[in-house]
mmCIF file of C-alpha atoms in Angstrom:
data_model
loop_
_atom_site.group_PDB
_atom_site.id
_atom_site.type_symbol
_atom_site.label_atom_id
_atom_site.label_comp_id
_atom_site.label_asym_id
_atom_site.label_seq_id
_atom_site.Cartn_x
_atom_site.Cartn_y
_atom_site.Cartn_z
ATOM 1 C CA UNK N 1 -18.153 9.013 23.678
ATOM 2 C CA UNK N 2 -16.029 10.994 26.337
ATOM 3 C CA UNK N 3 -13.104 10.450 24.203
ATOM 4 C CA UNK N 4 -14.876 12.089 21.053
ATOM 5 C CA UNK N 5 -15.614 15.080 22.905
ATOM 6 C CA UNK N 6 -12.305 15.396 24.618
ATOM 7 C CA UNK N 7 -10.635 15.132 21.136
ATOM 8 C CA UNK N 8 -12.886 17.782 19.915
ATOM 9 C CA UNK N 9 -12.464 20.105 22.348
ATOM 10 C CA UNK N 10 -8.807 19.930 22.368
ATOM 11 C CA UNK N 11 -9.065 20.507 18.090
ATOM 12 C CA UNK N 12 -10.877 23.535 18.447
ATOM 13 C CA UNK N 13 -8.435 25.007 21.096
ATOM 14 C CA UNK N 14 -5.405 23.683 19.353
ATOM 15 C CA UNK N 15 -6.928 25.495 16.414
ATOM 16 C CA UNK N 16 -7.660 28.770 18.158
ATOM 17 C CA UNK N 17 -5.311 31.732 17.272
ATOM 18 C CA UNK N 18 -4.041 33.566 19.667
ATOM 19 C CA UNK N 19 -1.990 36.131 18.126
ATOM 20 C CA UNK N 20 -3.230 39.728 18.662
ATOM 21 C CA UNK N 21 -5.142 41.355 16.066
ATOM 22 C CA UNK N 22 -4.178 44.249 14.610
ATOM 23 C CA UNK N 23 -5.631 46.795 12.079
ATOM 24 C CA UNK N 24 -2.957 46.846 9.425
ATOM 25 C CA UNK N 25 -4.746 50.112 7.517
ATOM 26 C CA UNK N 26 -4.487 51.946 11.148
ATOM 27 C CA UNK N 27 -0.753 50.672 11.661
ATOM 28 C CA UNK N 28 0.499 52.207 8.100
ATOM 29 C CA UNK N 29 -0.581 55.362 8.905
ATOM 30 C CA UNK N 30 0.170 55.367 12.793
ATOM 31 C CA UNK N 31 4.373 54.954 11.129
ATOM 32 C CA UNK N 32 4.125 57.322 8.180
ATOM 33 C CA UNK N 33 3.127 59.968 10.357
ATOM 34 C CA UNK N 34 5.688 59.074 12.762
ATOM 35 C CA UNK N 35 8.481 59.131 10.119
ATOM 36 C CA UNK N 36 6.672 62.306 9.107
ATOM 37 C CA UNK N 37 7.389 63.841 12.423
ATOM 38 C CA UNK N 38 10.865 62.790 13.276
ATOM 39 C CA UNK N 39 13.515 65.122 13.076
ATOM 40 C CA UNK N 40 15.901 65.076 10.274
ATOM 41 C CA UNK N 41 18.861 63.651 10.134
ATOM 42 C CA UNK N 42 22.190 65.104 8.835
ATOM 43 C CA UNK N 43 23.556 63.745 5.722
ATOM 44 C CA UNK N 44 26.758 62.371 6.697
ATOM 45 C CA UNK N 45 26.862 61.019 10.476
ATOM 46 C CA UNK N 46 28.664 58.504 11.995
ATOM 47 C CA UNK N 47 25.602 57.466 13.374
ATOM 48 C CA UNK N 48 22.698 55.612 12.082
ATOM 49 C CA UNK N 49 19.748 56.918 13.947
ATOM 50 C CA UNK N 50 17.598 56.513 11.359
ATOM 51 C CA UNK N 51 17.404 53.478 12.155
ATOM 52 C CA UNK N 52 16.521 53.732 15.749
ATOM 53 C CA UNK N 53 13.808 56.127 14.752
ATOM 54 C CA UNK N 54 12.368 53.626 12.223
ATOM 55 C CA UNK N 55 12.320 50.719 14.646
ATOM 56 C CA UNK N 56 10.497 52.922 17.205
ATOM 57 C CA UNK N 57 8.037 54.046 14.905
ATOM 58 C CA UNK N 58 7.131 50.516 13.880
ATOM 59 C CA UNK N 59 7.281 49.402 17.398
ATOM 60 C CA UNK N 60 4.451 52.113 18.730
ATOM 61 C CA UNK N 61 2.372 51.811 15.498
ATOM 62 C CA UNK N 62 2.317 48.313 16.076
ATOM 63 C CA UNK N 63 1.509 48.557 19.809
ATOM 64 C CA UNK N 64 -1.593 51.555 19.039
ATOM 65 C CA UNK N 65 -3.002 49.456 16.206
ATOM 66 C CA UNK N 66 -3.924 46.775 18.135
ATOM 67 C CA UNK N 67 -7.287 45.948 18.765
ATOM 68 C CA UNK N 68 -9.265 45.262 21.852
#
Protein backbone atom coordinates (compact mmCIF):
# COMPACT_ATOMS: atom_id res chain seq x y z
CA UNK A 1 0.00 0.00 0.00
CA UNK A 2 2.99 2.43 0.82
CA UNK A 3 4.32 1.70 -2.51
CA UNK A 4 0.94 2.79 -4.29
CA UNK A 5 0.99 5.99 -2.65
CA UNK A 6 4.64 6.68 -3.11
CA UNK A 7 4.16 5.98 -6.88
CA UNK A 8 1.32 8.33 -6.90
CA UNK A 9 2.73 11.00 -5.36
CA UNK A 10 5.80 10.97 -7.36
CA UNK A 11 3.19 10.91 -10.80
CA UNK A 12 1.54 13.88 -9.81
CA UNK A 13 4.84 15.82 -9.12
CA UNK A 14 6.56 14.38 -12.11
CA UNK A 15 3.49 15.68 -13.87
CA UNK A 16 3.45 19.14 -12.35
CA UNK A 17 4.58 22.03 -14.68
CA UNK A 18 6.73 24.25 -13.59
CA UNK A 19 7.31 26.64 -16.26
CA UNK A 20 6.16 30.22 -15.49
CA UNK A 21 2.97 31.38 -16.73
CA UNK A 22 2.64 34.06 -18.76
CA UNK A 23 -0.23 36.15 -20.29
CA UNK A 24 0.54 35.92 -23.98
CA UNK A 25 -2.36 38.80 -24.88
CA UNK A 26 -0.38 41.15 -22.21
CA UNK A 27 3.15 40.12 -23.73
CA UNK A 28 2.07 41.16 -27.52
CA UNK A 29 1.26 44.36 -26.57
CA UNK A 30 4.00 44.96 -23.78
CA UNK A 31 6.63 44.48 -27.45
CA UNK A 32 4.55 46.38 -29.98
CA UNK A 33 4.60 49.27 -27.89
CA UNK A 34 8.14 48.84 -27.24
CA UNK A 35 9.02 48.62 -30.98
CA UNK A 36 6.60 51.54 -31.12
CA UNK A 37 8.82 53.57 -28.94
CA UNK A 38 12.30 52.80 -30.06
CA UNK A 39 14.12 55.18 -31.93
CA UNK A 40 14.58 54.82 -35.56
CA UNK A 41 17.13 53.51 -37.18
CA UNK A 42 19.02 54.89 -40.24
CA UNK A 43 18.62 53.14 -43.44
CA UNK A 44 21.96 52.06 -44.27
CA UNK A 45 24.26 51.28 -41.07
CA UNK A 46 26.88 49.09 -40.57
CA UNK A 47 25.20 48.14 -37.63
CA UNK A 48 22.30 46.00 -36.90
CA UNK A 49 20.71 47.45 -33.85
CA UNK A 50 17.56 46.58 -34.75
CA UNK A 51 18.18 43.69 -33.69
CA UNK A 52 19.38 44.43 -30.25
CA UNK A 53 16.31 46.55 -29.81
CA UNK A 54 14.02 43.64 -30.85
CA UNK A 55 15.63 41.12 -28.53
CA UNK A 56 15.26 43.60 -25.63
CA UNK A 57 11.83 44.28 -26.27
CA UNK A 58 10.93 40.60 -26.26
CA UNK A 59 13.09 40.02 -23.33
CA UNK A 60 11.16 42.78 -20.93
CA UNK A 61 7.71 41.93 -22.41
CA UNK A 62 8.38 38.55 -21.56
CA UNK A 63 9.71 39.31 -18.05
CA UNK A 64 6.37 42.04 -17.26
CA UNK A 65 3.90 39.49 -18.61
CA UNK A 66 4.49 37.09 -16.24
CA UNK A 67 2.13 36.22 -13.77
CA UNK A 68 2.25 35.92 -10.05
Amino acid sequence: MKRILLLIVLLLLVGCDMSPDIDRKLQREIFFECLKNAPKQPDNSKYNDSAEIISACGEQARNMALKD
